[in-house]
Amino acid sequence: MKVLVIPSWYPPYGGGFIQEQADALAEIGNEVTVLAVERISPRAVGQWLKAFLLLFFANYTLQQEGRLKVVRAQVPGLPRLPKLYAQLFSSKVSRCFFRYAKLQAYQPNVMHVHSLLWAGLAAANIKKETNTPYLVTEHRGRFVDNEYVNTGERQEMALPELVPALSGAAKVLCVSSLLMPYLRHRVESAELGVLANMVDVAHFTASDIERNKSEAFHFICVANMVPLKGHETLLNAFKQMVACGDNVHLTLVGDGWHRSYIQQHAEHLNLSKHVTFTGHLSRSDVKQYLNAADAFVLPSQYEAFGIVYIEAMSMGLPVIATNSGGAVDFVNECNGMLIESNNVDVLYIAMKKLMANINTYDQKSISEYVVSHFSKDVIAQKLNRELKIIAGQS
């Protein structure tokens, strides 16, 4: 089956999970081509101007990247003009596709789109000309209209072009069940389903169950340091544990524009001896830190899916997650706790309870649950079945 993957973002600029999923489809026998259009920030003035000057040309590069053929192009980012940017992105993808299809005599059986914004708009245009069906995997939590969605994102969500992009899809797979009602609200007739993201269980392995633990009970949090991740709430709850005399340590892995504030807040709470800030880490280093921890905690205001919870669980760690995100689909009493977001006292109680009952969690069972539900083999086969049905090859 010839699968054209159209991502809204792609490595090296995020989207590693998209690349891994495309590679998994290729590994089971599909011919996978990725059409990746990179958004150039206005801050990169030279690159931005070049992308602007070439905007209406079908210029691209073609590379064989492992099992994947990758068609790459660029488009100038317009953060203050979301509607215009959506049109420019869609137009660039379409131009590159039709030129590539002509030069390579290429016709995909099906398109796999990652997020309606902006790749869904492009796929809808390509379908008009070629009648090629497309499947959408929606990752974006911004479809949930709450206080944590910023003004620019709200403007994008209101784009009228979203309706034909959504209604034109053969099916839309949400990465969590919480996304479904919000997309249903946009187009009642859309066929919706749920397919979780996959985790590299071969990397995040729990084979070494006996960890080298320090004397202190070790919590770990892996997340970008932005307000919606709940770091301030976490530090306030952790402060209560320290104040009670609990022998605990907290490692915060990640970076972001909010990091300096979070570090200052930790110092203000006199937690410097109890909290470690690692900054951004490679995947291999993240694994090592997870391996040294006793439990994972991330009190996000919202997570469309929450792949970091799954990665921690793959290592055998019990997790504390909020009930305002994708974790509601997979966190249960056997592998952790679900709590309400933005509540310091509730988080404090959950952390105390998990620490007190840590021996009731079976690390091997937690890891095996991830393998059976979120491994590459499981997710790739489910996705492949969906694509075959849409392509008429089932």
mmCIF file of C-alpha atoms in Angstrom, residues 39-336:
data_model
loop_
_atom_site.group_PDB
_atom_site.id
_atom_site.type_symbol
_atom_site.label_atom_id
_atom_site.label_comp_id
_atom_site.label_asym_id
_atom_site.label_seq_id
_atom_site.Cartn_x
_atom_site.Cartn_y
_atom_site.Cartn_z
ATOM 1 C CA ARG A 39 7.385 26.537 9.039
ATOM 2 C CA ILE A 40 10.218 29.085 9.143
ATOM 3 C CA SER A 41 10.115 31.517 12.051
ATOM 4 C CA PRO A 42 10.285 35.251 11.207
ATOM 5 C CA ARG A 43 13.194 35.407 13.668
ATOM 6 C CA ALA A 44 15.312 33.464 11.168
ATOM 7 C CA VAL A 45 15.265 36.444 8.825
ATOM 8 C CA GLY A 46 17.406 35.038 6.019
ATOM 9 C CA GLN A 47 15.624 31.695 5.858
ATOM 10 C CA TRP A 48 12.240 33.375 6.190
ATOM 11 C CA LEU A 49 12.897 35.701 3.249
ATOM 12 C CA LYS A 50 14.081 32.800 1.111
ATOM 13 C CA ALA A 51 10.955 30.808 1.960
ATOM 14 C CA PHE A 52 8.805 33.856 1.184
ATOM 15 C CA LEU A 53 10.437 34.412 -2.216
ATOM 16 C CA LEU A 54 9.949 30.748 -3.136
ATOM 17 C CA LEU A 55 6.433 30.602 -1.723
ATOM 18 C CA PHE A 56 4.647 30.165 -5.030
ATOM 19 C CA PHE A 57 7.135 27.699 -6.504
ATOM 20 C CA ALA A 58 6.876 23.928 -6.156
ATOM 21 C CA ASN A 59 10.466 23.601 -4.950
ATOM 22 C CA TYR A 60 11.371 20.715 -2.679
ATOM 23 C CA THR A 61 14.156 18.319 -1.759
ATOM 24 C CA LEU A 62 13.801 14.546 -1.880
ATOM 25 C CA GLN A 63 15.750 12.298 0.469
ATOM 26 C CA GLN A 64 15.696 8.648 1.437
ATOM 27 C CA GLU A 65 15.681 8.691 5.233
ATOM 28 C CA GLY A 66 15.880 5.091 6.356
ATOM 29 C CA ARG A 67 12.745 3.334 5.153
ATOM 30 C CA LEU A 68 11.031 6.624 4.311
ATOM 31 C CA LYS A 69 11.066 8.826 1.238
ATOM 32 C CA VAL A 70 10.883 12.371 2.574
ATOM 33 C CA VAL A 71 9.858 15.345 0.436
ATOM 34 C CA ARG A 72 10.834 18.560 2.237
ATOM 35 C CA ALA A 73 9.861 22.168 1.573
ATOM 36 C CA GLN A 74 9.589 25.410 3.536
ATOM 37 C CA VAL A 75 6.950 28.067 4.094
ATOM 38 C CA PRO A 76 7.313 31.408 5.941
ATOM 39 C CA GLY A 77 5.640 31.454 9.331
ATOM 40 C CA LEU A 78 3.036 34.157 10.010
ATOM 41 C CA PRO A 79 2.186 33.886 13.719
ATOM 42 C CA ARG A 80 -0.091 36.942 13.691
ATOM 43 C CA LEU A 81 -1.975 35.898 10.550
ATOM 44 C CA PRO A 82 -3.210 32.344 11.193
ATOM 45 C CA LYS A 83 -5.783 32.271 8.392
ATOM 46 C CA LEU A 84 -3.292 33.448 5.775
ATOM 47 C CA TYR A 85 -0.664 31.032 7.062
ATOM 48 C CA ALA A 86 -3.091 28.117 6.840
ATOM 49 C CA GLN A 87 -3.761 28.984 3.208
ATOM 50 C CA LEU A 88 -0.056 29.359 2.397
ATOM 51 C CA PHE A 89 0.848 26.070 4.082
ATOM 52 C CA SER A 90 -1.922 24.223 2.284
ATOM 53 C CA SER A 91 -0.975 25.775 -1.044
ATOM 54 C CA LYS A 92 2.708 24.867 -0.627
ATOM 55 C CA VAL A 93 1.913 21.258 0.237
ATOM 56 C CA SER A 94 -0.399 20.968 -2.767
ATOM 57 C CA ARG A 95 2.136 22.464 -5.192
ATOM 58 C CA CYS A 96 4.896 20.170 -3.992
ATOM 59 C CA PHE A 97 2.657 17.124 -4.104
ATOM 60 C CA PHE A 98 1.486 17.656 -7.676
ATOM 61 C CA ARG A 99 5.011 18.349 -8.924
ATOM 62 C CA TYR A 100 6.382 15.320 -7.125
ATOM 63 C CA ALA A 101 3.505 13.136 -8.346
ATOM 64 C CA LYS A 102 4.126 14.223 -11.936
ATOM 65 C CA LEU A 103 7.905 13.781 -11.879
ATOM 66 C CA GLN A 104 7.803 10.465 -10.008
ATOM 67 C CA ALA A 105 4.586 9.097 -11.566
ATOM 68 C CA TYR A 106 3.332 8.782 -8.010
ATOM 69 C CA GLN A 107 -0.222 8.140 -6.868
ATOM 70 C CA PRO A 108 -0.814 7.162 -3.235
ATOM 71 C CA ASN A 109 -3.572 4.779 -2.214
ATOM 72 C CA VAL A 110 -4.295 6.771 0.911
ATOM 73 C CA MET A 111 -3.089 9.856 2.780
ATOM 74 C CA HIS A 112 -2.370 9.895 6.505
ATOM 75 C CA VAL A 113 -2.642 13.398 7.942
ATOM 76 C CA HIS A 114 -1.260 14.426 11.315
ATOM 77 C CA SER A 115 -3.504 17.201 12.697
ATOM 78 C CA LEU A 116 -6.153 19.134 10.840
ATOM 79 C CA LEU A 117 -4.138 22.287 11.326
ATOM 80 C CA TRP A 118 -2.563 22.592 8.950
ATOM 81 C CA ALA A 119 -2.048 19.360 7.075
ATOM 82 C CA GLY A 120 -5.758 18.547 6.998
ATOM 83 C CA LEU A 121 -6.438 21.613 4.870
ATOM 84 C CA ALA A 122 -3.800 20.499 2.375
ATOM 85 C CA ALA A 123 -5.130 16.942 2.200
ATOM 86 C CA ALA A 124 -8.641 18.224 1.516
ATOM 87 C CA ASN A 125 -7.318 20.200 -1.464
ATOM 88 C CA ILE A 126 -5.368 17.224 -2.821
ATOM 89 C CA LYS A 127 -8.438 15.014 -2.468
ATOM 90 C CA LYS A 128 -10.469 17.431 -4.597
ATOM 91 C CA GLU A 129 -8.063 16.929 -7.498
ATOM 92 C CA THR A 130 -7.140 13.252 -7.087
ATOM 93 C CA ASN A 131 -10.002 11.717 -5.086
ATOM 94 C CA THR A 132 -7.383 10.154 -2.795
ATOM 95 C CA PRO A 133 -8.981 9.416 0.597
ATOM 96 C CA TYR A 134 -7.338 10.559 3.797
ATOM 97 C CA LEU A 135 -7.244 9.593 7.444
ATOM 98 C CA VAL A 136 -6.530 12.222 10.104
ATOM 99 C CA THR A 137 -4.796 11.589 13.407
ATOM 100 C CA GLU A 138 -5.552 14.553 15.651
ATOM 101 C CA HIS A 139 -2.944 15.335 18.311
ATOM 102 C CA ARG A 140 -3.751 18.912 19.280
ATOM 103 C CA GLY A 141 -5.148 19.615 22.717
ATOM 104 C CA ARG A 142 -6.029 23.139 21.615
ATOM 105 C CA PHE A 143 -9.295 21.777 20.200
ATOM 106 C CA VAL A 144 -10.458 21.694 23.790
ATOM 107 C CA ASP A 145 -11.669 25.244 24.324
ATOM 108 C CA ASN A 146 -10.445 26.207 27.785
ATOM 109 C CA GLU A 147 -8.530 28.997 29.480
ATOM 110 C CA TYR A 148 -5.174 27.463 28.580
ATOM 111 C CA VAL A 149 -5.707 27.909 24.829
ATOM 112 C CA ASN A 150 -4.138 31.224 23.833
ATOM 113 C CA THR A 151 -5.648 33.867 21.555
ATOM 114 C CA GLY A 152 -3.708 32.823 18.450
ATOM 115 C CA GLU A 153 -4.767 29.211 18.888
ATOM 116 C CA ARG A 154 -8.402 30.268 19.340
ATOM 117 C CA GLN A 155 -8.213 32.137 16.032
ATOM 118 C CA GLU A 156 -6.892 29.017 14.323
ATOM 119 C CA MET A 157 -9.652 26.881 15.819
ATOM 120 C CA ALA A 158 -12.238 29.289 14.393
ATOM 121 C CA LEU A 159 -10.983 28.988 10.805
ATOM 122 C CA PRO A 160 -13.946 28.075 8.560
ATOM 123 C CA GLU A 161 -11.590 25.936 6.445
ATOM 124 C CA LEU A 162 -11.496 23.415 9.286
ATOM 125 C CA VAL A 163 -15.024 22.241 8.536
ATOM 126 C CA PRO A 164 -14.376 20.934 4.987
ATOM 127 C CA ALA A 165 -11.027 19.502 6.120
ATOM 128 C CA LEU A 166 -12.793 17.592 8.891
ATOM 129 C CA SER A 167 -15.827 16.544 6.878
ATOM 130 C CA GLY A 168 -13.649 15.503 3.927
ATOM 131 C CA ALA A 169 -11.702 12.977 5.993
ATOM 132 C CA ALA A 170 -12.714 9.341 5.689
ATOM 133 C CA LYS A 171 -12.094 9.095 9.425
ATOM 134 C CA VAL A 172 -10.514 11.102 12.228
ATOM 135 C CA LEU A 173 -8.590 9.245 14.915
ATOM 136 C CA CYS A 174 -8.121 11.174 18.164
ATOM 137 C CA VAL A 175 -5.188 10.306 20.404
ATOM 138 C CA SER A 176 -7.543 10.324 23.393
ATOM 139 C CA SER A 177 -11.266 10.005 24.007
ATOM 140 C CA LEU A 178 -11.443 13.506 25.514
ATOM 141 C CA LEU A 179 -10.798 15.068 22.106
ATOM 142 C CA MET A 180 -13.734 13.349 20.417
ATOM 143 C CA PRO A 181 -16.676 15.475 21.634
ATOM 144 C CA TYR A 182 -14.926 18.697 20.662
ATOM 145 C CA LEU A 183 -14.373 17.504 17.099
ATOM 146 C CA ARG A 184 -17.895 16.084 16.980
ATOM 147 C CA HIS A 185 -19.151 19.533 17.884
ATOM 148 C CA ARG A 186 -17.484 20.906 14.733
ATOM 149 C CA VAL A 187 -18.891 18.365 12.280
ATOM 150 C CA GLU A 188 -21.612 16.025 13.535
ATOM 151 C CA SER A 189 -21.275 13.685 10.559
ATOM 152 C CA ALA A 190 -17.534 13.078 10.964
ATOM 153 C CA GLU A 191 -16.518 9.478 11.623
ATOM 154 C CA LEU A 192 -14.381 9.513 14.744
ATOM 155 C CA GLY A 193 -12.306 6.966 16.611
ATOM 156 C CA VAL A 194 -9.452 6.730 19.106
ATOM 157 C CA LEU A 195 -5.931 5.508 18.432
ATOM 158 C CA ALA A 196 -3.269 6.251 21.013
ATOM 159 C CA ASN A 197 0.293 7.266 20.305
ATOM 160 C CA MET A 198 2.898 4.533 20.493
ATOM 161 C CA VAL A 199 5.938 4.304 22.726
ATOM 162 C CA ASP A 200 9.328 2.805 21.997
ATOM 163 C CA VAL A 201 9.123 -0.008 24.537
ATOM 164 C CA ALA A 202 12.471 -1.361 23.356
ATOM 165 C CA HIS A 203 14.069 1.875 24.571
ATOM 166 C CA PHE A 204 11.944 2.587 27.641
ATOM 167 C CA THR A 205 12.320 -0.913 29.000
ATOM 168 C CA ALA A 206 11.630 -2.149 32.493
ATOM 169 C CA SER A 207 13.980 -5.102 32.202
ATOM 170 C CA ASP A 208 16.136 -3.718 35.011
ATOM 171 C CA ILE A 209 13.419 -3.678 37.660
ATOM 172 C CA GLU A 210 15.872 -3.455 40.565
ATOM 173 C CA ARG A 211 16.882 0.192 40.325
ATOM 174 C CA ASN A 212 19.739 1.839 42.158
ATOM 175 C CA LYS A 213 17.620 3.996 44.434
ATOM 176 C CA SER A 214 18.825 6.693 46.758
ATOM 177 C CA GLU A 215 17.738 6.798 50.377
ATOM 178 C CA ALA A 216 15.093 9.394 49.580
ATOM 179 C CA PHE A 217 11.871 8.508 47.783
ATOM 180 C CA HIS A 218 12.410 9.865 44.290
ATOM 181 C CA PHE A 219 9.652 11.564 42.260
ATOM 182 C CA ILE A 220 10.366 12.607 38.671
ATOM 183 C CA CYS A 221 8.568 14.933 36.252
ATOM 184 C CA VAL A 222 9.428 15.175 32.543
ATOM 185 C CA ALA A 223 7.811 18.082 30.686
ATOM 186 C CA ASN A 224 8.366 21.353 28.876
ATOM 187 C CA MET A 225 8.487 24.165 31.391
ATOM 188 C CA VAL A 226 5.393 26.124 30.455
ATOM 189 C CA PRO A 227 2.552 27.111 32.828
ATOM 190 C CA LEU A 228 -0.002 24.517 31.710
ATOM 191 C CA LYS A 229 2.296 21.677 32.806
ATOM 192 C CA GLY A 230 1.598 22.517 36.447
ATOM 193 C CA HIS A 231 5.153 22.785 37.789
ATOM 194 C CA GLU A 232 4.161 25.475 40.297
ATOM 195 C CA THR A 233 1.374 23.288 41.676
ATOM 196 C CA LEU A 234 3.817 20.385 41.887
ATOM 197 C CA LEU A 235 6.401 22.398 43.821
ATOM 198 C CA ASN A 236 3.774 23.682 46.250
ATOM 199 C CA ALA A 237 2.561 20.138 46.937
ATOM 200 C CA PHE A 238 6.114 18.853 47.230
ATOM 201 C CA LYS A 239 6.890 21.616 49.733
ATOM 202 C CA GLN A 240 4.187 20.208 52.010
ATOM 203 C CA MET A 241 5.869 16.788 51.895
ATOM 204 C CA VAL A 242 9.237 18.270 52.823
ATOM 205 C CA ALA A 243 7.650 20.342 55.589
ATOM 206 C CA CYS A 244 6.174 17.145 57.057
ATOM 207 C CA GLY A 245 9.645 15.656 57.278
ATOM 208 C CA ASP A 246 9.247 13.197 54.409
ATOM 209 C CA ASN A 247 12.565 12.026 52.972
ATOM 210 C CA VAL A 248 11.828 12.850 49.338
ATOM 211 C CA HIS A 249 13.523 14.217 46.249
ATOM 212 C CA LEU A 250 12.056 15.671 43.053
ATOM 213 C CA THR A 251 13.777 15.765 39.669
ATOM 214 C CA LEU A 252 12.378 18.151 37.054
ATOM 215 C CA VAL A 253 13.465 17.238 33.528
ATOM 216 C CA GLY A 254 12.823 19.746 30.756
ATOM 217 C CA ASP A 255 13.323 23.299 29.632
ATOM 218 C CA GLY A 256 11.215 26.221 28.460
ATOM 219 C CA TRP A 257 10.534 29.907 28.833
ATOM 220 C CA HIS A 258 8.938 29.366 32.275
ATOM 221 C CA ARG A 259 11.976 27.609 33.731
ATOM 222 C CA SER A 260 13.589 30.625 35.405
ATOM 223 C CA TYR A 261 10.348 31.385 37.251
ATOM 224 C CA ILE A 262 9.994 27.766 38.388
ATOM 225 C CA GLN A 263 13.581 27.693 39.651
ATOM 226 C CA GLN A 264 13.043 30.956 41.529
ATOM 227 C CA HIS A 265 9.852 29.541 43.027
ATOM 228 C CA ALA A 266 11.720 26.439 44.214
ATOM 229 C CA GLU A 267 14.335 28.657 45.863
ATOM 230 C CA HIS A 268 11.600 30.777 47.450
ATOM 231 C CA LEU A 269 10.140 27.589 48.962
ATOM 232 C CA ASN A 270 13.603 26.600 50.264
ATOM 233 C CA LEU A 271 13.577 23.451 48.139
ATOM 234 C CA SER A 272 16.985 23.817 46.506
ATOM 235 C CA LYS A 273 18.386 20.796 48.387
ATOM 236 C CA HIS A 274 15.380 18.661 47.499
ATOM 237 C CA VAL A 275 14.807 19.519 43.818
ATOM 238 C CA THR A 276 17.071 18.876 40.825
ATOM 239 C CA PHE A 277 16.643 20.781 37.548
ATOM 240 C CA THR A 278 18.272 18.902 34.664
ATOM 241 C CA GLY A 279 17.263 21.059 31.706
ATOM 242 C CA HIS A 280 16.643 19.425 28.340
ATOM 243 C CA LEU A 281 17.940 15.847 28.085
ATOM 244 C CA SER A 282 18.412 13.311 25.314
ATOM 245 C CA ARG A 283 16.079 10.316 25.263
ATOM 246 C CA SER A 284 18.821 8.065 26.572
ATOM 247 C CA ASP A 285 19.464 10.415 29.488
ATOM 248 C CA VAL A 286 15.728 10.674 30.226
ATOM 249 C CA LYS A 287 15.667 6.888 30.431
ATOM 250 C CA GLN A 288 18.492 6.898 32.975
ATOM 251 C CA TYR A 289 16.697 9.418 35.176
ATOM 252 C CA LEU A 290 13.449 7.436 34.957
ATOM 253 C CA ASN A 291 15.380 4.313 35.889
ATOM 254 C CA ALA A 292 16.585 5.981 39.088
ATOM 255 C CA ALA A 293 13.110 7.176 40.120
ATOM 256 C CA ASP A 294 10.376 5.607 42.235
ATOM 257 C CA ALA A 295 7.347 7.377 40.740
ATOM 258 C CA PHE A 296 6.363 9.807 37.982
ATOM 259 C CA VAL A 297 4.190 12.880 38.520
ATOM 260 C CA LEU A 298 2.926 15.488 36.052
ATOM 261 C CA PRO A 299 -0.075 17.634 37.096
ATOM 262 C CA SER A 300 -0.781 19.164 33.671
ATOM 263 C CA GLN A 301 -3.736 21.442 33.132
ATOM 264 C CA TYR A 302 -4.322 19.527 29.904
ATOM 265 C CA GLU A 303 -2.625 16.835 27.814
ATOM 266 C CA ALA A 304 -4.120 15.690 24.512
ATOM 267 C CA PHE A 305 -2.457 12.319 25.117
ATOM 268 C CA GLY A 306 0.523 12.468 27.483
ATOM 269 C CA ILE A 307 3.233 10.280 25.970
ATOM 270 C CA VAL A 308 5.547 10.931 28.934
ATOM 271 C CA TYR A 309 3.154 9.071 31.236
ATOM 272 C CA ILE A 310 3.368 6.046 28.929
ATOM 273 C CA GLU A 311 7.163 6.241 28.741
ATOM 274 C CA ALA A 312 7.375 6.287 32.536
ATOM 275 C CA MET A 313 4.933 3.382 32.802
ATOM 276 C CA SER A 314 6.974 1.469 30.225
ATOM 277 C CA MET A 315 9.833 1.704 32.731
ATOM 278 C CA GLY A 316 7.548 0.237 35.391
ATOM 279 C CA LEU A 317 6.871 3.478 37.269
ATOM 280 C CA PRO A 318 3.468 4.256 38.799
ATOM 281 C CA VAL A 319 2.237 7.686 37.715
ATOM 282 C CA ILE A 320 0.180 10.560 39.063
ATOM 283 C CA ALA A 321 -1.742 12.309 36.276
ATOM 284 C CA THR A 322 -4.646 14.719 35.999
ATOM 285 C CA ASN A 323 -8.130 13.774 34.839
ATOM 286 C CA SER A 324 -8.175 16.633 32.324
ATOM 287 C CA GLY A 325 -6.248 14.906 29.572
ATOM 288 C CA GLY A 326 -5.518 11.730 27.677
ATOM 289 C CA ALA A 327 -4.380 9.928 30.829
ATOM 290 C CA VAL A 328 -8.019 9.137 31.666
ATOM 291 C CA ASP A 329 -7.826 6.422 28.990
ATOM 292 C CA PHE A 330 -4.957 4.497 30.566
ATOM 293 C CA VAL A 331 -4.175 5.496 34.173
ATOM 294 C CA ASN A 332 -5.981 3.366 36.748
ATOM 295 C CA GLU A 333 -5.576 2.108 40.310
ATOM 296 C CA CYS A 334 -3.172 -0.609 39.139
ATOM 297 C CA ASN A 335 -0.644 1.788 37.609
ATOM 298 C CA GLY A 336 -1.163 5.104 39.374
#
